[in-house]
Amino acid sequence: MNKITTHMLTLLIAIALLFSAGRSAEAQVARSQYSSIDSQRFQINRPLSDFVRVKGQEGNYLQGVGLVVGLKGTGDANSTPTHAALALMLKHMGSNSGNGVGGEYTPEELKNVKNTALVIVRANVPAEGAEEGDFIDCEVSAISAKSLDGGTLAISTLQGPNPHDKTVWALASGAVQLYQDKIPTRGYVQKGCRIERTIRNPFVTADGKVFLVIKEGHKDWRMAQEIVFGVNNLEQNISRGNSGQIARALDQKTIEVTIPPQYKQEPVFFVSILMETPIVDSLLNNKVVINRYQNLIVIGSDVEIGPVVINHNGIKVETANPEASKFVSIDTQKQYATRLKDLEDALTALKVPAEDIIDIVEALHHQGKVYGELIYIN
């Protein structure tokens, strides 16, 4: 990148940040006037279900070992376990054309078979559980085959994650589809897993309590207490003014709720009411979510950055703006703060790759100039 181009990029970024800094500083003045937690101007009500999940309502997974057949010569080669499994499957299917004592095939007879692959089969049961007869997707991963493209999963039994429990919870079979052509050893069977035994996830304890787990991105002490206030206000409403305290925070992520006596026999009805409880949520959105694998970055509208200069791949980024000093901010350390979203918009307009934007954001964060929380997801 030549010097003229670099100068133009720097100038464009500076203009964008100069414009945004004024807006940000003005916004901070307004926000400082309404900084009380009880202020309604910068708060909204959202249902409790947006913030928590009910403990016990978690997903489960089933797993097993199976055989994918019908491959185009891309199966396991010289794999004794695969040939032994194939011989056992043929025996269970009633084949008696082999050279074994009972007419079964021996692994040695099948050693030249290359159209079969030994695979790990896995199915994720949703948080609400599954009823007998339900069909869900299952994932198939090769152990040593080159490709599962065009194969069919033979009937496989799936058990729970506990290796000591031999209960068969589901059967899986069907045509294998690849997730990605560039990864031919991993695929799935759409609706290929049939639940054989009902799976239910209890959510009420023996002493009549429900536990709420605050979702990622909302776990903090203030939110835990806000939920307690909201739920206890719900109890006062349904008890017609009685000052019942049915909720208490165990820590910054777990809320214990005691089911009121009138709902002891109707826990589902109570939870349906509970999850609609209005919870006060501040409009402050100061989190940055980063997915390095997909080069994805999501920036909250209230994330701000302090004065700093960064040189990255020929682009000079300067966030300091002395003219913004005439504005009074909540925190004097953020006197020159501007929105991170405006920086990201400017860089995107200049066609800076998302991977480079993530590098810049992380560099700012390491310098302590990102006034928000970075959250990494897979």
Short mmCIF file of C-alpha atoms in Angstrom, two decimals:
data_model
loop_
_atom_site.label_atom_id
_atom_site.label_comp_id
_atom_site.label_asym_id
_atom_site.label_seq_id
_atom_site.Cartn_x
_atom_site.Cartn_y
_atom_site.Cartn_z
CA MET A 1 0.00 0.00 0.00
CA ASN A 2 1.59 3.33 -1.08
CA LYS A 3 1.88 6.41 1.14
CA ILE A 4 -0.88 8.34 -0.67
CA THR A 5 -3.37 5.49 -0.26
CA THR A 6 -2.39 5.05 3.40
CA HIS A 7 -2.85 8.78 4.01
CA MET A 8 -6.30 8.72 2.40
CA LEU A 9 -7.40 5.71 4.48
CA THR A 10 -6.17 7.38 7.66
CA LEU A 11 -7.99 10.59 6.76
CA LEU A 12 -11.28 8.77 6.06
CA ILE A 13 -11.10 6.87 9.34
CA ALA A 14 -10.28 10.05 11.24
CA ILE A 15 -13.30 11.84 9.70
CA ALA A 16 -15.60 8.95 10.61
CA LEU A 17 -14.29 8.82 14.16
CA LEU A 18 -14.44 12.61 14.54
CA PHE A 19 -18.09 12.58 13.58
CA SER A 20 -18.91 9.65 15.85
CA ALA A 21 -16.96 11.06 18.81
CA GLY A 22 -19.20 14.13 18.89
CA ARG A 23 -22.30 11.95 18.87
CA SER A 24 -20.82 9.65 21.51
CA ALA A 25 -19.82 12.50 23.83
CA GLU A 26 -23.28 14.07 23.53
CA ALA A 27 -24.83 10.70 24.27
CA GLN A 28 -22.66 10.40 27.39
CA VAL A 29 -23.87 13.81 28.60
CA ALA A 30 -27.47 12.67 28.18
CA ARG A 31 -26.74 9.32 29.79
CA SER A 32 -25.09 10.93 32.81
CA GLN A 33 -28.33 12.79 33.51
CA TYR A 34 -30.21 9.52 33.72
CA SER A 35 -27.66 7.23 35.34
CA SER A 36 -29.91 6.08 38.19
CA ILE A 37 -30.75 2.38 38.10
CA ASP A 38 -34.38 3.29 38.68
CA SER A 39 -34.57 5.54 35.63
CA GLN A 40 -36.99 4.26 33.00
CA ARG A 41 -35.65 6.37 30.15
CA PHE A 42 -32.81 3.97 29.34
CA GLN A 43 -34.50 0.77 30.51
CA ILE A 44 -37.00 -1.60 28.99
CA ASN A 45 -38.93 -4.62 30.21
CA ARG A 46 -38.25 -8.01 28.64
CA PRO A 47 -39.66 -11.45 29.55
CA LEU A 48 -37.65 -13.53 31.98
CA SER A 49 -37.23 -16.23 29.31
CA ASP A 50 -34.84 -13.88 27.47
CA PHE A 51 -32.41 -14.07 30.38
CA VAL A 52 -32.67 -17.55 31.92
CA ARG A 53 -33.20 -21.21 31.24
CA VAL A 54 -34.79 -23.71 33.63
CA LYS A 55 -32.25 -26.05 35.19
CA GLY A 56 -32.92 -29.62 34.15
CA GLN A 57 -34.06 -28.55 30.71
CA GLU A 58 -30.71 -29.21 29.06
CA GLY A 59 -29.92 -31.11 25.92
CA ASN A 60 -28.54 -34.64 26.09
CA TYR A 61 -26.66 -36.70 23.58
CA LEU A 62 -26.82 -40.32 22.53
CA GLN A 63 -23.96 -42.17 20.92
CA GLY A 64 -23.01 -45.47 19.39
CA VAL A 65 -20.85 -47.24 16.83
CA GLY A 66 -22.20 -48.09 13.40
CA LEU A 67 -21.34 -49.08 9.86
CA VAL A 68 -21.73 -46.99 6.75
CA VAL A 69 -22.08 -49.15 3.63
CA GLY A 70 -22.37 -48.49 -0.09
CA LEU A 71 -19.24 -46.33 -0.38
CA LYS A 72 -17.30 -45.94 -3.61
CA GLY A 73 -14.13 -47.63 -2.53
CA THR A 74 -13.44 -44.95 0.10
CA GLY A 75 -14.19 -47.09 3.15
CA ASP A 76 -11.84 -48.62 5.69
CA ALA A 77 -8.94 -50.57 4.22
CA ASN A 78 -7.21 -53.38 6.11
CA SER A 79 -9.21 -52.59 9.25
CA THR A 80 -9.86 -55.72 11.28
CA PRO A 81 -12.40 -54.06 13.63
CA THR A 82 -14.46 -52.92 10.62
CA HIS A 83 -14.45 -56.38 9.07
CA ALA A 84 -15.34 -57.97 12.42
CA ALA A 85 -18.27 -55.55 12.85
CA LEU A 86 -19.44 -56.25 9.30
CA ALA A 87 -19.25 -60.01 9.91
CA LEU A 88 -21.30 -59.61 13.11
CA MET A 89 -23.90 -57.47 11.33
CA LEU A 90 -24.29 -60.03 8.54
CA LYS A 91 -24.69 -62.76 11.15
CA HIS A 92 -27.48 -60.85 12.91
CA MET A 93 -29.17 -60.36 9.54
CA GLY A 94 -29.30 -64.14 9.07
CA SER A 95 -26.58 -64.54 6.47
CA ASN A 96 -25.25 -68.12 6.44
CA SER A 97 -23.14 -68.17 3.29
CA GLY A 98 -19.78 -67.77 4.97
CA ASN A 99 -17.14 -70.23 6.00
CA GLY A 100 -17.76 -69.98 9.72
CA VAL A 101 -18.95 -72.89 11.88
CA GLY A 102 -22.56 -71.76 11.64
CA GLY A 103 -22.29 -70.41 8.13
CA GLU A 104 -21.40 -66.90 9.28
CA TYR A 105 -18.80 -64.80 7.55
CA THR A 106 -15.38 -64.48 9.13
CA PRO A 107 -13.41 -61.21 9.20
CA GLU A 108 -10.76 -62.81 7.01
CA GLU A 109 -13.31 -63.41 4.28
CA LEU A 110 -14.26 -59.73 4.28
CA LYS A 111 -10.75 -58.23 4.44
CA ASN A 112 -10.91 -56.99 0.84
CA VAL A 113 -14.17 -55.09 1.34
CA LYS A 114 -13.54 -51.35 0.82
CA ASN A 115 -17.09 -50.05 0.62
CA THR A 116 -17.73 -50.12 4.38
CA ALA A 117 -16.65 -47.73 7.12
CA LEU A 118 -16.76 -47.98 10.89
CA VAL A 119 -18.24 -44.74 12.28
CA ILE A 120 -19.19 -42.98 15.48
CA VAL A 121 -22.88 -42.04 15.53
CA ARG A 122 -24.15 -39.23 17.74
CA ALA A 123 -27.56 -37.61 18.22
CA ASN A 124 -28.42 -34.52 20.27
CA VAL A 125 -31.67 -34.79 22.20
CA PRO A 126 -33.29 -31.32 22.62
CA ALA A 127 -33.65 -29.69 26.02
CA GLU A 128 -37.36 -30.52 26.19
CA GLY A 129 -36.60 -34.22 25.79
CA ALA A 130 -38.09 -36.59 23.23
CA GLU A 131 -41.00 -39.02 23.07
CA GLU A 132 -40.88 -42.60 21.86
CA GLY A 133 -41.33 -42.56 18.10
CA ASP A 134 -39.84 -39.12 17.55
CA PHE A 135 -37.26 -38.73 14.77
CA ILE A 136 -34.24 -36.45 15.16
CA ASP A 137 -31.06 -35.86 13.15
CA CYS A 138 -27.89 -37.77 13.91
CA GLU A 139 -24.24 -37.09 13.11
CA VAL A 140 -21.87 -39.64 11.58
CA SER A 141 -18.06 -39.40 11.83
CA ALA A 142 -15.62 -41.77 10.15
CA ILE A 143 -12.88 -43.47 12.16
CA SER A 144 -10.47 -44.24 9.33
CA ALA A 145 -12.42 -44.05 6.04
CA LYS A 146 -11.41 -41.53 3.39
CA SER A 147 -14.96 -40.40 2.61
CA LEU A 148 -18.55 -41.12 3.63
CA ASP A 149 -19.96 -39.55 0.49
CA GLY A 150 -22.76 -41.66 -1.01
CA GLY A 151 -22.91 -44.07 1.92
CA THR A 152 -25.83 -45.36 3.97
CA LEU A 153 -25.77 -45.85 7.71
CA ALA A 154 -26.85 -49.38 8.62
CA ILE A 155 -29.13 -49.73 11.67
CA SER A 156 -27.13 -48.71 14.73
CA THR A 157 -28.05 -48.71 18.40
CA LEU A 158 -27.51 -45.54 20.43
CA GLN A 159 -26.95 -45.37 24.17
CA GLY A 160 -26.56 -42.56 26.69
CA PRO A 161 -23.28 -40.87 27.65
CA ASN A 162 -22.82 -43.16 30.67
CA PRO A 163 -20.75 -46.12 29.40
CA HIS A 164 -22.05 -48.33 32.21
CA ASP A 165 -25.69 -47.87 31.14
CA LYS A 166 -26.39 -50.25 28.25
CA THR A 167 -29.95 -49.03 27.69
CA VAL A 168 -30.73 -48.57 24.00
CA TRP A 169 -32.45 -45.19 23.71
CA ALA A 170 -32.60 -44.90 19.95
CA LEU A 171 -31.91 -46.56 16.60
CA ALA A 172 -30.21 -44.73 13.75
CA SER A 173 -30.04 -45.45 10.01
CA GLY A 174 -30.38 -43.78 6.62
CA ALA A 175 -28.55 -42.04 3.78
CA VAL A 176 -25.53 -39.99 4.84
CA GLN A 177 -25.23 -36.37 3.70
CA LEU A 178 -21.98 -34.44 4.08
CA TYR A 179 -21.87 -31.21 6.07
CA GLN A 180 -19.14 -29.86 3.80
CA ASP A 181 -17.59 -31.31 0.67
CA LYS A 182 -14.15 -30.37 1.94
CA ILE A 183 -14.66 -32.55 5.04
CA PRO A 184 -15.92 -35.86 3.53
CA THR A 185 -15.37 -37.83 6.74
CA ARG A 186 -18.18 -36.11 8.65
CA GLY A 187 -21.85 -36.10 7.75
CA TYR A 188 -25.37 -36.48 9.08
CA VAL A 189 -28.58 -38.41 8.54
CA GLN A 190 -31.61 -36.14 8.47
CA LYS A 191 -34.31 -37.48 10.80
CA GLY A 192 -32.33 -40.69 10.86
CA CYS A 193 -32.54 -41.35 14.60
CA ARG A 194 -35.72 -42.89 16.01
CA ILE A 195 -36.26 -42.53 19.76
CA GLU A 196 -37.09 -45.94 21.28
CA ARG A 197 -37.60 -44.84 24.90
CA THR A 198 -39.13 -41.58 26.10
CA ILE A 199 -36.56 -39.10 27.45
CA ARG A 200 -37.89 -36.55 29.95
CA ASN A 201 -35.93 -33.90 31.82
CA PRO A 202 -37.34 -33.16 35.30
CA PHE A 203 -37.30 -29.49 36.26
CA VAL A 204 -38.91 -29.48 39.72
CA THR A 205 -37.05 -30.75 42.78
CA ALA A 206 -38.63 -33.05 45.37
CA ASP A 207 -39.16 -30.11 47.73
CA GLY A 208 -41.02 -28.07 45.09
CA LYS A 209 -38.31 -25.74 43.81
CA VAL A 210 -37.29 -24.57 40.36
CA PHE A 211 -33.78 -23.33 39.63
CA LEU A 212 -33.16 -20.70 36.98
CA VAL A 213 -29.76 -20.43 35.29
CA ILE A 214 -28.90 -17.04 33.80
CA LYS A 215 -27.79 -17.29 30.18
CA GLU A 216 -24.35 -16.42 28.89
CA GLY A 217 -23.96 -12.71 28.29
CA HIS A 218 -26.28 -11.81 31.18
CA LYS A 219 -24.51 -13.44 34.15
CA ASP A 220 -23.72 -10.77 36.71
CA TRP A 221 -24.74 -9.72 40.19
CA ARG A 222 -26.99 -6.88 39.09
CA MET A 223 -28.97 -9.07 36.71
CA ALA A 224 -29.35 -11.81 39.34
CA GLN A 225 -30.81 -9.30 41.79
CA GLU A 226 -33.02 -7.75 39.10
CA ILE A 227 -34.51 -11.19 38.40
CA VAL A 228 -35.12 -11.78 42.12
CA PHE A 229 -36.97 -8.45 42.35
CA GLY A 230 -39.06 -9.27 39.29
CA VAL A 231 -40.03 -12.76 40.44
CA ASN A 232 -40.89 -11.64 43.96
CA ASN A 233 -43.05 -8.86 42.51
CA LEU A 234 -44.82 -11.54 40.48
CA GLU A 235 -45.53 -13.46 43.69
CA GLN A 236 -47.03 -10.37 45.29
CA ASN A 237 -49.29 -9.91 42.28
CA ILE A 238 -50.54 -13.48 42.11
CA SER A 239 -50.95 -13.55 45.90
CA ARG A 240 -52.91 -10.28 45.78
CA GLY A 241 -50.56 -8.08 47.71
CA ASN A 242 -49.00 -10.60 50.08
CA SER A 243 -45.30 -9.94 50.57
CA GLY A 244 -44.16 -13.44 49.67
CA GLN A 245 -40.49 -13.96 48.83
CA ILE A 246 -40.30 -17.00 46.59
CA ALA A 247 -37.00 -16.18 44.83
CA ARG A 248 -33.45 -15.74 46.04
CA ALA A 249 -30.14 -15.52 44.24
CA LEU A 250 -27.64 -18.23 45.11
CA ASP A 251 -24.91 -16.47 43.13
CA GLN A 252 -24.57 -14.29 40.01
CA LYS A 253 -25.92 -17.03 37.74
CA THR A 254 -28.40 -19.16 39.72
CA ILE A 255 -31.82 -18.21 41.09
CA GLU A 256 -33.81 -20.50 43.40
CA VAL A 257 -37.60 -20.20 43.07
CA THR A 258 -40.04 -21.93 45.41
CA ILE A 259 -43.32 -22.87 43.72
CA PRO A 260 -46.24 -21.18 45.56
CA PRO A 261 -48.68 -23.56 47.28
CA GLN A 262 -51.48 -22.82 44.83
CA TYR A 263 -49.31 -24.07 41.95
CA LYS A 264 -47.80 -27.17 43.58
CA GLN A 265 -49.93 -29.45 41.42
CA GLU A 266 -49.49 -27.35 38.29
CA PRO A 267 -45.75 -26.71 37.96
CA VAL A 268 -45.92 -26.35 34.17
CA PHE A 269 -48.56 -23.63 34.47
CA PHE A 270 -46.45 -21.84 37.09
CA VAL A 271 -43.29 -21.95 34.98
CA SER A 272 -45.22 -20.64 31.96
CA ILE A 273 -46.28 -17.63 34.07
CA LEU A 274 -42.83 -17.31 35.62
CA MET A 275 -41.02 -17.14 32.27
CA GLU A 276 -43.22 -14.24 31.16
CA THR A 277 -42.27 -12.16 34.20
CA PRO A 278 -41.19 -8.68 33.02
CA ILE A 279 -37.57 -7.99 33.92
CA VAL A 280 -36.01 -4.53 33.77
CA ASP A 281 -33.13 -4.54 31.31
CA SER A 282 -30.84 -1.57 30.83
CA LEU A 283 -30.30 -0.50 27.25
CA LEU A 284 -26.56 -0.57 27.90
CA ASN A 285 -25.21 -3.04 25.37
CA ASN A 286 -21.50 -3.18 26.06
CA LYS A 287 -20.42 -6.62 24.86
CA VAL A 288 -18.36 -7.70 21.86
CA VAL A 289 -18.95 -11.27 20.65
CA ILE A 290 -16.15 -12.81 18.57
CA ASN A 291 -16.09 -16.07 16.64
CA ARG A 292 -12.53 -16.55 15.40
CA TYR A 293 -13.40 -19.71 13.46
CA GLN A 294 -15.93 -17.88 11.27
CA ASN A 295 -14.23 -14.43 11.43
CA LEU A 296 -17.43 -13.07 12.96
CA ILE A 297 -17.64 -10.05 15.26
CA VAL A 298 -20.81 -8.59 16.79
CA ILE A 299 -20.38 -5.25 18.55
CA GLY A 300 -22.84 -3.87 21.07
CA SER A 301 -24.10 -0.37 20.35
CA ASP A 302 -22.78 1.00 23.66
CA VAL A 303 -19.22 -0.34 23.45
CA GLU A 304 -16.81 2.60 23.44
CA ILE A 305 -13.07 2.94 22.90
CA GLY A 306 -10.58 5.34 24.41
CA PRO A 307 -7.82 7.44 22.83
CA VAL A 308 -5.25 5.25 21.12
CA VAL A 309 -3.23 5.05 17.91
CA ILE A 310 -2.83 1.74 16.06
CA ASN A 311 -0.85 0.95 12.92
CA HIS A 312 -2.15 -2.23 11.31
CA ASN A 313 -1.29 -3.53 7.83
CA GLY A 314 -0.51 -0.05 6.52
CA ILE A 315 -3.58 1.59 8.06
CA LYS A 316 -3.12 4.12 10.86
CA VAL A 317 -6.07 4.21 13.27
CA GLU A 318 -6.22 7.17 15.64
CA THR A 319 -9.19 7.39 18.02
CA ALA A 320 -8.05 10.40 20.07
CA ASN A 321 -10.07 13.56 19.43
CA PRO A 322 -8.94 16.58 21.49
CA GLU A 323 -11.96 18.63 20.42
CA ALA A 324 -14.24 16.24 22.26
CA SER A 325 -12.77 17.47 25.57
CA LYS A 326 -15.47 20.14 25.82
CA PHE A 327 -18.02 17.39 26.52
CA VAL A 328 -18.36 16.05 30.06
CA SER A 329 -18.54 12.26 30.30
CA ILE A 330 -19.56 9.89 33.09
CA ASP A 331 -15.99 8.64 33.51
CA THR A 332 -13.23 11.19 32.98
CA GLN A 333 -10.97 8.38 31.73
CA LYS A 334 -13.37 8.02 28.80
CA GLN A 335 -13.34 11.71 27.96
CA TYR A 336 -12.35 11.10 24.35
CA ALA A 337 -14.33 7.88 24.00
CA THR A 338 -16.04 7.04 20.74
CA ARG A 339 -18.16 4.09 19.74
CA LEU A 340 -16.39 0.93 18.65
CA LYS A 341 -19.22 0.31 16.20
CA ASP A 342 -18.31 3.51 14.32
CA LEU A 343 -14.72 2.37 14.02
CA GLU A 344 -15.89 -0.99 12.70
CA ASP A 345 -18.21 0.71 10.18
CA ALA A 346 -15.35 2.90 8.93
CA LEU A 347 -13.00 -0.06 8.54
CA THR A 348 -15.70 -2.11 6.80
CA ALA A 349 -16.36 0.72 4.37
CA LEU A 350 -12.65 0.65 3.53
CA LYS A 351 -12.97 -3.10 2.86
CA VAL A 352 -10.75 -4.11 5.77
CA PRO A 353 -11.24 -7.88 6.29
CA ALA A 354 -13.18 -9.04 9.34
CA GLU A 355 -10.13 -10.95 10.55
CA ASP A 356 -8.11 -7.71 10.62
CA ILE A 357 -10.94 -5.87 12.40
CA ILE A 358 -10.91 -8.57 15.09
CA ASP A 359 -7.14 -8.11 15.43
CA ILE A 360 -7.60 -4.36 15.91
CA VAL A 361 -10.37 -4.83 18.49
CA GLU A 362 -8.26 -7.32 20.45
CA ALA A 363 -5.27 -4.95 20.34
CA LEU A 364 -7.46 -2.17 21.72
CA HIS A 365 -8.76 -4.50 24.42
CA HIS A 366 -5.24 -5.52 25.46
CA GLN A 367 -4.43 -1.84 25.90
CA GLY A 368 -7.49 -1.40 28.12
CA LYS A 369 -9.13 0.92 25.61
CA VAL A 370 -12.26 -1.12 24.95
CA TYR A 371 -14.93 -0.14 27.46
CA GLY A 372 -16.87 -3.36 27.28
CA GLU A 373 -16.60 -7.13 27.59
CA LEU A 374 -15.15 -9.46 24.94
CA ILE A 375 -16.94 -12.80 24.67
CA TYR A 376 -15.53 -15.62 22.54
CA ILE A 377 -17.75 -18.31 21.06
CA ASN A 378 -16.98 -21.38 18.97
#
